[in-house]
mmCIF file of C-alpha atoms in Angstrom:
data_model
loop_
_atom_site.group_PDB
_atom_site.id
_atom_site.type_symbol
_atom_site.label_atom_id
_atom_site.label_comp_id
_atom_site.label_asym_id
_atom_site.label_seq_id
_atom_site.Cartn_x
_atom_site.Cartn_y
_atom_site.Cartn_z
ATOM 1 C CA MET A 1 -0.412 -0.353 0.364
ATOM 2 C CA SER A 2 2.230 3.187 -0.978
ATOM 3 C CA LEU A 3 0.757 6.628 -0.172
ATOM 4 C CA PRO A 4 2.409 10.015 -1.483
ATOM 5 C CA ASP A 5 5.651 10.923 0.752
ATOM 6 C CA THR A 6 4.040 14.504 0.994
ATOM 7 C CA LEU A 7 0.830 15.377 2.045
ATOM 8 C CA PRO A 8 -1.471 16.320 -1.360
ATOM 9 C CA LYS A 9 -2.086 20.646 -2.519
ATOM 10 C CA VAL A 10 -6.053 19.777 -2.707
ATOM 11 C CA ASP A 11 -8.937 22.835 -1.847
ATOM 12 C CA PHE A 12 -11.848 21.721 0.670
ATOM 13 C CA MET A 13 -15.084 23.652 0.890
ATOM 14 C CA VAL A 14 -15.858 23.607 4.880
ATOM 15 C CA ARG A 15 -18.868 25.168 6.285
ATOM 16 C CA VAL A 16 -17.950 27.863 9.506
ATOM 17 C CA ARG A 17 -20.483 29.690 12.126
ATOM 18 C CA ASP A 18 -19.717 33.855 10.987
ATOM 19 C CA GLU A 19 -21.927 35.654 14.215
ATOM 20 C CA SER A 20 -21.788 38.616 11.698
ATOM 21 C CA ILE A 21 -24.086 37.125 9.424
ATOM 22 C CA GLY A 22 -26.848 36.781 11.756
ATOM 23 C CA GLY A 23 -30.564 34.707 12.201
ATOM 24 C CA ASP A 24 -30.929 31.522 12.431
ATOM 25 C CA ASN A 25 -27.835 30.079 10.033
ATOM 26 C CA PRO A 26 -24.827 32.488 10.696
ATOM 27 C CA PHE A 27 -22.937 30.326 8.835
ATOM 28 C CA LYS A 28 -20.727 30.917 5.515
ATOM 29 C CA TRP A 29 -18.885 28.809 2.815
ATOM 30 C CA VAL A 30 -14.805 29.101 3.058
ATOM 31 C CA THR A 31 -12.108 27.576 0.880
ATOM 32 C CA PHE A 32 -9.641 25.928 2.878
ATOM 33 C CA THR A 33 -6.063 24.384 1.852
ATOM 34 C CA SER A 34 -4.531 21.719 2.946
ATOM 35 C CA GLU A 35 -1.246 24.027 4.032
ATOM 36 C CA ASP A 36 -3.864 25.976 5.193
ATOM 37 C CA TYR A 37 -4.708 23.001 7.922
ATOM 38 C CA PHE A 38 -1.102 21.292 7.765
ATOM 39 C CA LYS A 39 2.057 23.334 7.022
ATOM 40 C CA GLY A 40 4.059 24.510 9.346
ATOM 41 C CA LYS A 41 2.988 21.608 12.120
ATOM 42 C CA LYS A 42 3.188 17.946 13.159
ATOM 43 C CA VAL A 43 0.088 16.438 12.722
ATOM 44 C CA VAL A 44 -2.058 13.365 13.014
ATOM 45 C CA LEU A 45 -4.328 12.935 10.318
ATOM 46 C CA PHE A 46 -6.728 10.092 10.558
ATOM 47 C CA SER A 47 -9.390 8.876 8.002
ATOM 48 C CA LEU A 48 -11.978 7.148 7.969
ATOM 49 C CA PRO A 49 -15.004 5.631 5.853
ATOM 50 C CA GLY A 50 -17.723 7.897 7.738
ATOM 51 C CA ALA A 51 -19.348 10.022 10.186
ATOM 52 C CA PHE A 52 -21.688 8.596 12.885
ATOM 53 C CA THR A 53 -20.417 5.265 11.453
ATOM 54 C CA PRO A 54 -20.230 2.495 14.755
ATOM 55 C CA THR A 55 -16.373 2.012 14.475
ATOM 56 C CA CYS A 56 -15.696 5.471 13.744
ATOM 57 C CA SER A 57 -17.759 7.054 16.666
ATOM 58 C CA THR A 58 -17.226 4.648 19.451
ATOM 59 C CA TYR A 59 -13.289 3.826 19.066
ATOM 60 C CA GLN A 60 -11.169 5.824 16.830
ATOM 61 C CA LEU A 61 -12.934 9.710 17.120
ATOM 62 C CA PRO A 62 -13.288 9.483 20.851
ATOM 63 C CA GLY A 63 -9.939 7.981 21.267
ATOM 64 C CA PHE A 64 -8.316 10.343 19.516
ATOM 65 C CA GLU A 65 -10.235 13.184 21.512
ATOM 66 C CA LYS A 66 -9.712 11.530 24.997
ATOM 67 C CA ASN A 67 -5.484 11.173 24.426
ATOM 68 C CA ALA A 68 -5.133 14.617 23.262
ATOM 69 C CA GLU A 69 -3.089 16.284 25.535
ATOM 70 C CA GLU A 70 -0.727 12.543 25.207
ATOM 71 C CA PHE A 71 -0.259 13.549 21.705
ATOM 72 C CA LYS A 72 0.742 16.843 22.278
ATOM 73 C CA LYS A 73 2.731 15.923 25.144
ATOM 74 C CA LEU A 74 4.513 13.893 22.529
ATOM 75 C CA GLY A 75 4.752 16.921 19.912
ATOM 76 C CA ILE A 76 1.717 16.829 18.029
ATOM 77 C CA ASP A 77 0.248 19.942 17.417
ATOM 78 C CA GLU A 78 -3.040 19.413 16.175
ATOM 79 C CA ILE A 79 -4.829 16.159 15.315
ATOM 80 C CA TYR A 80 -7.272 15.970 12.213
ATOM 81 C CA CYS A 81 -10.196 13.702 11.403
ATOM 82 C CA LEU A 82 -10.952 13.342 7.596
ATOM 83 C CA SER A 83 -14.208 11.735 5.881
ATOM 84 C CA VAL A 84 -15.479 11.287 2.628
ATOM 85 C CA ASN A 85 -18.277 13.544 4.103
ATOM 86 C CA ASP A 86 -19.656 16.743 3.510
ATOM 87 C CA SER A 87 -19.508 19.849 5.722
ATOM 88 C CA PHE A 88 -23.116 19.851 7.330
ATOM 89 C CA VAL A 89 -22.235 15.900 8.563
ATOM 90 C CA MET A 90 -18.837 16.427 9.874
ATOM 91 C CA ASN A 91 -19.937 19.617 11.568
ATOM 92 C CA LYS A 92 -23.028 18.046 13.149
ATOM 93 C CA TRP A 93 -21.127 14.970 13.834
ATOM 94 C CA ALA A 94 -18.303 17.083 16.148
ATOM 95 C CA GLN A 95 -21.093 18.702 17.539
ATOM 96 C CA ALA A 96 -22.465 14.617 18.526
ATOM 97 C CA GLN A 97 -19.244 13.767 19.961
ATOM 98 C CA ASP A 98 -18.116 17.311 21.808
ATOM 99 C CA LEU A 99 -15.151 17.792 19.861
ATOM 100 C CA LYS A 100 -12.679 19.914 21.880
ATOM 101 C CA SER A 101 -9.537 18.971 20.316
ATOM 102 C CA VAL A 102 -9.580 16.677 17.205
ATOM 103 C CA LYS A 103 -10.573 19.012 14.046
ATOM 104 C CA VAL A 104 -12.729 17.632 11.650
ATOM 105 C CA ILE A 105 -12.260 17.880 7.780
ATOM 106 C CA PRO A 106 -14.880 17.149 5.016
ATOM 107 C CA ASP A 107 -13.698 15.603 1.676
ATOM 108 C CA GLY A 108 -17.166 14.893 0.144
ATOM 109 C CA SER A 109 -15.374 15.636 -3.256
ATOM 110 C CA LEU A 110 -12.877 13.050 -2.958
ATOM 111 C CA LYS A 111 -10.197 14.972 -4.046
ATOM 112 C CA PHE A 112 -7.903 14.765 -0.717
ATOM 113 C CA THR A 113 -8.681 10.945 -0.713
ATOM 114 C CA ASN A 114 -7.875 10.319 -4.478
ATOM 115 C CA ALA A 115 -4.287 12.256 -4.216
ATOM 116 C CA MET A 116 -3.437 10.097 -1.173
ATOM 117 C CA ASN A 117 -4.964 6.565 -3.049
ATOM 118 C CA MET A 118 -7.308 5.422 -0.557
ATOM 119 C CA ASN A 119 -10.701 6.373 -2.337
ATOM 120 C CA VAL A 120 -12.686 2.269 -2.019
ATOM 121 C CA GLN A 121 -16.110 1.745 -3.501
ATOM 122 C CA LYS A 122 -18.667 0.829 -0.721
ATOM 123 C CA ASP A 123 -21.487 0.169 -2.514
ATOM 124 C CA ASN A 124 -22.340 -3.123 -0.575
ATOM 125 C CA HIS A 125 -23.061 -0.758 2.587
ATOM 126 C CA GLY A 126 -24.602 1.455 0.710
ATOM 127 C CA PHE A 127 -22.070 4.027 1.503
ATOM 128 C CA GLY A 128 -20.555 4.534 -2.531
ATOM 129 C CA GLN A 129 -17.076 5.953 -2.783
ATOM 130 C CA ARG A 130 -15.675 6.181 0.808
ATOM 131 C CA SER A 131 -12.057 6.467 2.597
ATOM 132 C CA TRP A 132 -10.062 3.430 3.406
ATOM 133 C CA ARG A 133 -9.138 3.799 7.183
ATOM 134 C CA TYR A 134 -5.757 5.208 7.448
ATOM 135 C CA ALA A 135 -3.533 7.814 9.145
ATOM 136 C CA VAL A 136 -0.464 9.689 9.093
ATOM 137 C CA VAL A 137 2.182 11.515 11.059
ATOM 138 C CA ALA A 138 3.328 14.265 9.058
ATOM 139 C CA ASN A 139 5.693 17.430 9.711
ATOM 140 C CA ASP A 140 4.934 20.361 7.642
ATOM 141 C CA MET A 141 3.262 18.455 4.870
ATOM 142 C CA LYS A 142 5.939 15.688 4.914
ATOM 143 C CA ILE A 143 4.377 11.835 5.731
ATOM 144 C CA GLU A 144 6.851 10.640 8.324
ATOM 145 C CA GLN A 145 4.951 7.420 9.155
ATOM 146 C CA THR A 146 2.062 5.984 7.565
ATOM 147 C CA PHE A 147 -0.514 3.394 9.665
ATOM 148 C CA VAL A 148 -2.942 1.522 6.555
ATOM 149 C CA GLU A 149 -5.294 -0.628 7.948
ATOM 150 C CA PRO A 150 -4.705 -3.997 6.088
ATOM 151 C CA GLY A 151 -6.738 -5.948 3.524
ATOM 152 C CA LYS A 152 -7.788 -2.315 1.287
ATOM 153 C CA CYS A 153 -10.408 -3.900 -1.078
ATOM 154 C CA GLU A 154 -13.446 -2.873 -3.505
ATOM 155 C CA ASN A 155 -17.129 -3.481 -1.803
ATOM 156 C CA GLY A 156 -15.535 -6.015 0.669
ATOM 157 C CA SER A 157 -17.512 -8.592 2.752
ATOM 158 C CA VAL A 158 -20.048 -6.735 5.210
ATOM 159 C CA ASP A 159 -17.256 -7.574 8.396
ATOM 160 C CA ASP A 160 -14.300 -5.616 5.940
ATOM 161 C CA ASP A 161 -13.883 -2.925 8.168
ATOM 162 C CA PRO A 162 -10.496 -3.176 9.660
ATOM 163 C CA TYR A 163 -9.310 -1.222 12.670
ATOM 164 C CA GLY A 164 -6.050 -1.256 15.085
ATOM 165 C CA ALA A 165 -3.138 -0.210 12.529
ATOM 166 C CA SER A 166 -5.076 3.290 12.603
ATOM 167 C CA SER A 167 -5.570 3.519 16.420
ATOM 168 C CA PRO A 168 -4.935 6.299 18.405
ATOM 169 C CA GLU A 169 -3.076 4.090 21.024
ATOM 170 C CA ASN A 170 -0.815 2.661 18.050
ATOM 171 C CA ILE A 171 0.153 5.674 16.943
ATOM 172 C CA LEU A 172 1.105 6.520 20.677
ATOM 173 C CA LYS A 173 3.525 3.955 20.742
ATOM 174 C CA TYR A 174 4.984 5.069 17.530
ATOM 175 C CA LEU A 175 5.331 8.317 18.789
ATOM 176 C CA LYS A 176 6.585 7.382 22.248
ATOM 177 C CA GLY A 177 9.087 4.788 20.415
ATOM 178 C CA GLU A 178 8.095 1.588 21.413
ATOM 179 C CA GLU A 179 6.520 -1.417 18.957
ATOM 180 C CA PHE A 180 3.895 -0.462 16.939
ATOM 181 C CA ASP A 181 1.677 -2.253 13.939
ATOM 182 C CA LYS A 182 2.676 -0.165 10.432
ATOM 183 C CA GLY A 183 -0.606 -1.955 8.865
ATOM 184 C CA ALA A 184 -0.264 -2.684 5.174
#
């Protein structure tokens, strides 16, 4: 499984709160670039099949949120969660998960996911195109370590949702210099 050496440069359309708008829907569309998120920072970026899905909502996202201070102590400036969902869904998911530390990135158009070579078809789940589950540690856009779940495939069996290599616990092991699972 080969990921690029650097995080791809793409644009993301993000819905952000703007109190100057007023009314019941004080949000506007803003374009953020990969560089806005990642340049000049050491980050953990993890990508998963979808917001509100069981493994993502029960283990992976809450695990990163719970361990955010530990990641900071080990030199991580930001933790980002990327999913092939639109900004409305990602913002609502962040709210539902009561996120304070992990930042969400919507990749509804798959620009980033395609550039990372992590796009998979999940029609067997009714999802369509999604990201395979993976994580990276990157420093100033350069990928230092990848954590790709094994078995990447199109429309795998209903049970094909491996989780371990991209877990926060495994990435913490890497950052501490302990033995860790590199994944695929």
